[in-house]
Amino acid sequence: MTALKIAVMSFAHTHAIGYLTALTAMPGVEVRGADPGGVSTGETVIELRGRDLADELGVDYAETYDELLAWGPDAVVVTSENARHRELVEAAAAAGAHVLCEKPLATTLEDGLAIRDAVEAAGVMLMVAFPVRFTSAFDKLRAAHDSGALGQLFSVRGANNGMLP
């Protein structure tokens, strides 16, 4: 059986550590990361970037995004700074990889439309990592809205008081 190849592009987002850890623990999955320009600011795992973090987690590392994509990943997780999502999603899509991108997908409408167009042109799937919409509390809210119990909504304000693991 051929292993599923997953690439993680950038370690800038705090969830990169979780993705790298979870994916390396999965049987039948090969993981590689790239974080060019990522600079470690300390010695704890949350302060590590680039090769330092990859080495700490036992993850294969590519020096550049081009090298990472040349590896031929089946899918890519984009955990970069929000303003860099477009360029990395476009590169992953052009390489034929399906994409999971951290939220927010884009910082401008133009970038969002360009991302949509890139994945459509490449014929790859795109998902945004926003699991809150699948929680039971959100399901109850959606059901209350759909039943008309909330009346006409004009605005919604909420907060996510969760904690990082």
mmCIF file of C-alpha atoms in Angstrom:
data_model
loop_
_atom_site.group_PDB
_atom_site.id
_atom_site.type_symbol
_atom_site.label_atom_id
_atom_site.label_comp_id
_atom_site.label_asym_id
_atom_site.label_seq_id
_atom_site.Cartn_x
_atom_site.Cartn_y
_atom_site.Cartn_z
ATOM 1 C CA MET A 1 0.000 0.000 0.000
ATOM 2 C CA THR A 2 1.290 3.438 -0.932
ATOM 3 C CA ALA A 3 1.563 5.942 1.900
ATOM 4 C CA LEU A 4 -0.503 9.108 1.820
ATOM 5 C CA LYS A 5 1.905 12.034 1.428
ATOM 6 C CA ILE A 6 0.972 15.159 3.395
ATOM 7 C CA ALA A 7 2.976 18.386 3.291
ATOM 8 C CA VAL A 8 2.750 21.217 5.824
ATOM 9 C CA MET A 9 3.588 24.605 4.344
ATOM 10 C CA SER A 10 4.891 27.066 6.949
ATOM 11 C CA PHE A 11 4.951 26.654 10.718
ATOM 12 C CA ALA A 12 3.803 30.226 11.426
ATOM 13 C CA HIS A 13 0.354 29.290 12.740
ATOM 14 C CA THR A 14 0.134 27.806 16.236
ATOM 15 C CA HIS A 15 -1.792 24.798 14.888
ATOM 16 C CA ALA A 16 1.176 23.688 12.743
ATOM 17 C CA ILE A 17 2.586 21.787 15.735
ATOM 18 C CA GLY A 18 -0.689 19.924 16.204
ATOM 19 C CA TYR A 19 -0.934 18.982 12.536
ATOM 20 C CA LEU A 20 2.665 17.794 12.399
ATOM 21 C CA THR A 21 2.295 15.773 15.597
ATOM 22 C CA ALA A 22 -1.026 14.177 14.637
ATOM 23 C CA LEU A 23 -0.016 13.385 11.070
ATOM 24 C CA THR A 24 3.314 11.782 12.011
ATOM 25 C CA ALA A 25 1.454 9.508 14.446
ATOM 26 C CA MET A 26 -0.893 8.199 11.726
ATOM 27 C CA PRO A 27 -0.023 4.872 10.123
ATOM 28 C CA GLY A 28 0.242 4.978 6.350
ATOM 29 C CA VAL A 29 1.012 8.705 6.269
ATOM 30 C CA GLU A 30 4.300 10.325 5.280
ATOM 31 C CA VAL A 31 4.749 13.907 6.456
ATOM 32 C CA ARG A 32 7.112 16.625 5.333
ATOM 33 C CA GLY A 33 7.222 20.267 6.203
ATOM 34 C CA ALA A 34 8.802 23.442 4.952
ATOM 35 C CA ASP A 35 9.088 26.759 6.745
ATOM 36 C CA PRO A 36 11.596 28.845 4.792
ATOM 37 C CA GLY A 37 12.529 31.921 6.747
ATOM 38 C CA GLY A 38 10.954 30.603 9.940
ATOM 39 C CA VAL A 39 13.115 31.737 12.847
ATOM 40 C CA SER A 40 13.068 30.093 16.264
ATOM 41 C CA THR A 41 12.634 32.564 19.117
ATOM 42 C CA GLY A 42 13.422 30.225 21.990
ATOM 43 C CA GLU A 43 13.917 26.612 22.963
ATOM 44 C CA THR A 44 10.409 25.414 23.826
ATOM 45 C CA VAL A 45 8.471 23.634 21.086
ATOM 46 C CA ILE A 46 6.059 26.565 20.664
ATOM 47 C CA GLU A 47 9.014 28.902 20.080
ATOM 48 C CA LEU A 48 10.615 26.730 17.406
ATOM 49 C CA ARG A 49 10.293 27.296 13.665
ATOM 50 C CA GLY A 50 11.828 25.905 10.501
ATOM 51 C CA ARG A 51 14.191 22.955 10.656
ATOM 52 C CA ASP A 52 14.432 23.338 14.454
ATOM 53 C CA LEU A 53 10.741 22.458 14.861
ATOM 54 C CA ALA A 54 10.852 19.698 12.267
ATOM 55 C CA ASP A 55 13.834 18.100 13.993
ATOM 56 C CA GLU A 56 12.186 18.402 17.414
ATOM 57 C CA LEU A 57 9.062 16.631 16.117
ATOM 58 C CA GLY A 58 10.906 14.096 13.959
ATOM 59 C CA VAL A 59 9.404 15.422 10.712
ATOM 60 C CA ASP A 60 11.183 15.300 7.352
ATOM 61 C CA TYR A 61 12.027 18.821 6.237
ATOM 62 C CA ALA A 62 12.329 20.554 2.870
ATOM 63 C CA GLU A 63 14.340 23.772 2.647
ATOM 64 C CA THR A 64 11.974 25.419 0.148
ATOM 65 C CA TYR A 65 8.325 25.198 -0.837
ATOM 66 C CA ASP A 66 9.391 24.211 -4.358
ATOM 67 C CA GLU A 67 11.360 21.275 -2.933
ATOM 68 C CA LEU A 68 8.387 20.318 -0.750
ATOM 69 C CA LEU A 69 5.944 20.354 -3.667
ATOM 70 C CA ALA A 70 8.406 18.486 -5.930
ATOM 71 C CA TRP A 71 8.088 15.623 -3.410
ATOM 72 C CA GLY A 72 4.578 15.144 -4.851
ATOM 73 C CA PRO A 73 2.299 15.435 -1.828
ATOM 74 C CA ASP A 74 -1.267 14.183 -2.118
ATOM 75 C CA ALA A 75 -2.422 16.995 0.139
ATOM 76 C CA VAL A 76 -1.050 20.132 1.742
ATOM 77 C CA VAL A 77 -1.881 21.856 5.014
ATOM 78 C CA VAL A 78 -1.266 25.611 4.837
ATOM 79 C CA THR A 79 -0.397 27.038 8.262
ATOM 80 C CA SER A 80 1.268 30.265 7.222
ATOM 81 C CA GLU A 81 0.564 33.852 8.129
ATOM 82 C CA ASN A 82 -2.917 34.775 6.874
ATOM 83 C CA ALA A 83 -1.577 37.196 4.263
ATOM 84 C CA ARG A 84 0.439 34.351 2.664
ATOM 85 C CA HIS A 85 -2.443 31.887 2.258
ATOM 86 C CA ARG A 86 -3.115 32.836 -1.362
ATOM 87 C CA GLU A 87 0.402 32.258 -2.672
ATOM 88 C CA LEU A 88 0.773 28.938 -0.869
ATOM 89 C CA VAL A 89 -2.673 27.606 -1.794
ATOM 90 C CA GLU A 90 -2.081 28.583 -5.418
ATOM 91 C CA ALA A 91 1.293 26.797 -5.411
ATOM 92 C CA ALA A 92 -0.143 23.661 -3.785
ATOM 93 C CA ALA A 93 -3.080 23.577 -6.206
ATOM 94 C CA ALA A 94 -0.775 24.047 -9.197
ATOM 95 C CA ALA A 95 1.206 21.045 -7.927
ATOM 96 C CA GLY A 96 -2.000 18.976 -7.926
ATOM 97 C CA ALA A 97 -2.335 18.673 -4.150
ATOM 98 C CA HIS A 98 -5.593 18.929 -2.244
ATOM 99 C CA VAL A 99 -5.479 21.746 0.322
ATOM 100 C CA LEU A 100 -6.518 22.298 3.922
ATOM 101 C CA CYS A 101 -5.931 25.959 4.747
ATOM 102 C CA GLU A 102 -6.071 27.529 8.186
ATOM 103 C CA LYS A 103 -8.623 30.232 8.762
ATOM 104 C CA PRO A 104 -9.227 32.811 7.539
ATOM 105 C CA LEU A 105 -8.917 31.562 3.985
ATOM 106 C CA ALA A 106 -8.075 35.024 2.679
ATOM 107 C CA THR A 107 -7.559 38.546 3.907
ATOM 108 C CA THR A 108 -9.081 40.201 0.831
ATOM 109 C CA LEU A 109 -11.925 39.396 -1.534
ATOM 110 C CA GLU A 110 -9.454 39.406 -4.418
ATOM 111 C CA ASP A 111 -7.310 36.757 -2.712
ATOM 112 C CA GLY A 112 -10.361 34.641 -1.881
ATOM 113 C CA LEU A 113 -11.538 34.683 -5.483
ATOM 114 C CA ALA A 114 -8.035 33.881 -6.745
ATOM 115 C CA ILE A 115 -7.824 30.913 -4.355
ATOM 116 C CA ARG A 116 -11.229 29.674 -5.528
ATOM 117 C CA ASP A 117 -10.164 29.985 -9.162
ATOM 118 C CA ALA A 118 -6.822 28.244 -8.570
ATOM 119 C CA VAL A 119 -8.311 25.156 -6.937
ATOM 120 C CA GLU A 120 -11.104 24.944 -9.524
ATOM 121 C CA ALA A 121 -8.592 25.179 -12.381
ATOM 122 C CA ALA A 122 -6.401 22.510 -10.786
ATOM 123 C CA GLY A 123 -9.337 20.214 -9.983
ATOM 124 C CA VAL A 124 -8.287 19.820 -6.342
ATOM 125 C CA MET A 125 -10.325 20.017 -3.157
ATOM 126 C CA LEU A 126 -10.012 22.955 -0.785
ATOM 127 C CA MET A 127 -11.164 23.032 2.814
ATOM 128 C CA VAL A 128 -10.826 25.697 5.483
ATOM 129 C CA ALA A 129 -9.791 24.545 8.947
ATOM 130 C CA PHE A 130 -12.668 25.943 10.985
ATOM 131 C CA PRO A 131 -14.040 23.029 13.014
ATOM 132 C CA VAL A 132 -16.250 25.214 15.219
ATOM 133 C CA ARG A 133 -19.031 24.948 12.651
ATOM 134 C CA PHE A 134 -19.223 21.198 13.390
ATOM 135 C CA THR A 135 -19.646 21.498 17.181
ATOM 136 C CA SER A 136 -22.854 20.452 18.909
ATOM 137 C CA ALA A 137 -23.465 24.022 20.126
ATOM 138 C CA PHE A 138 -23.372 25.296 16.547
ATOM 139 C CA ASP A 139 -25.654 22.453 15.417
ATOM 140 C CA LYS A 140 -28.197 23.520 18.076
ATOM 141 C CA LEU A 141 -27.931 27.157 17.008
ATOM 142 C CA ARG A 142 -28.402 26.208 13.354
ATOM 143 C CA ALA A 143 -31.449 24.062 14.226
ATOM 144 C CA ALA A 144 -32.986 26.888 16.281
ATOM 145 C CA HIS A 145 -32.470 29.296 13.383
ATOM 146 C CA ASP A 146 -33.828 26.855 10.803
ATOM 147 C CA SER A 147 -36.959 26.196 12.900
ATOM 148 C CA GLY A 148 -37.689 29.931 13.132
ATOM 149 C CA ALA A 149 -37.285 29.949 16.925
ATOM 150 C CA LEU A 150 -34.847 32.860 16.742
ATOM 151 C CA GLY A 151 -36.999 35.096 14.602
ATOM 152 C CA GLN A 152 -35.376 37.308 11.991
ATOM 153 C CA LEU A 153 -31.665 37.705 12.621
ATOM 154 C CA PHE A 154 -30.075 41.058 12.001
ATOM 155 C CA SER A 155 -26.676 40.349 13.482
ATOM 156 C CA VAL A 156 -24.763 37.759 15.443
ATOM 157 C CA ARG A 157 -21.900 38.364 17.811
ATOM 158 C CA GLY A 158 -19.956 35.526 19.351
ATOM 159 C CA ALA A 159 -16.728 34.569 20.971
ATOM 160 C CA ASN A 160 -14.572 31.485 20.995
ATOM 161 C CA ASN A 161 -13.280 31.135 24.509
ATOM 162 C CA GLY A 162 -11.455 27.897 23.794
ATOM 163 C CA MET A 163 -7.890 27.311 24.848
ATOM 164 C CA LEU A 164 -5.007 26.006 22.813
ATOM 165 C CA PRO A 165 -4.036 22.486 23.790
#
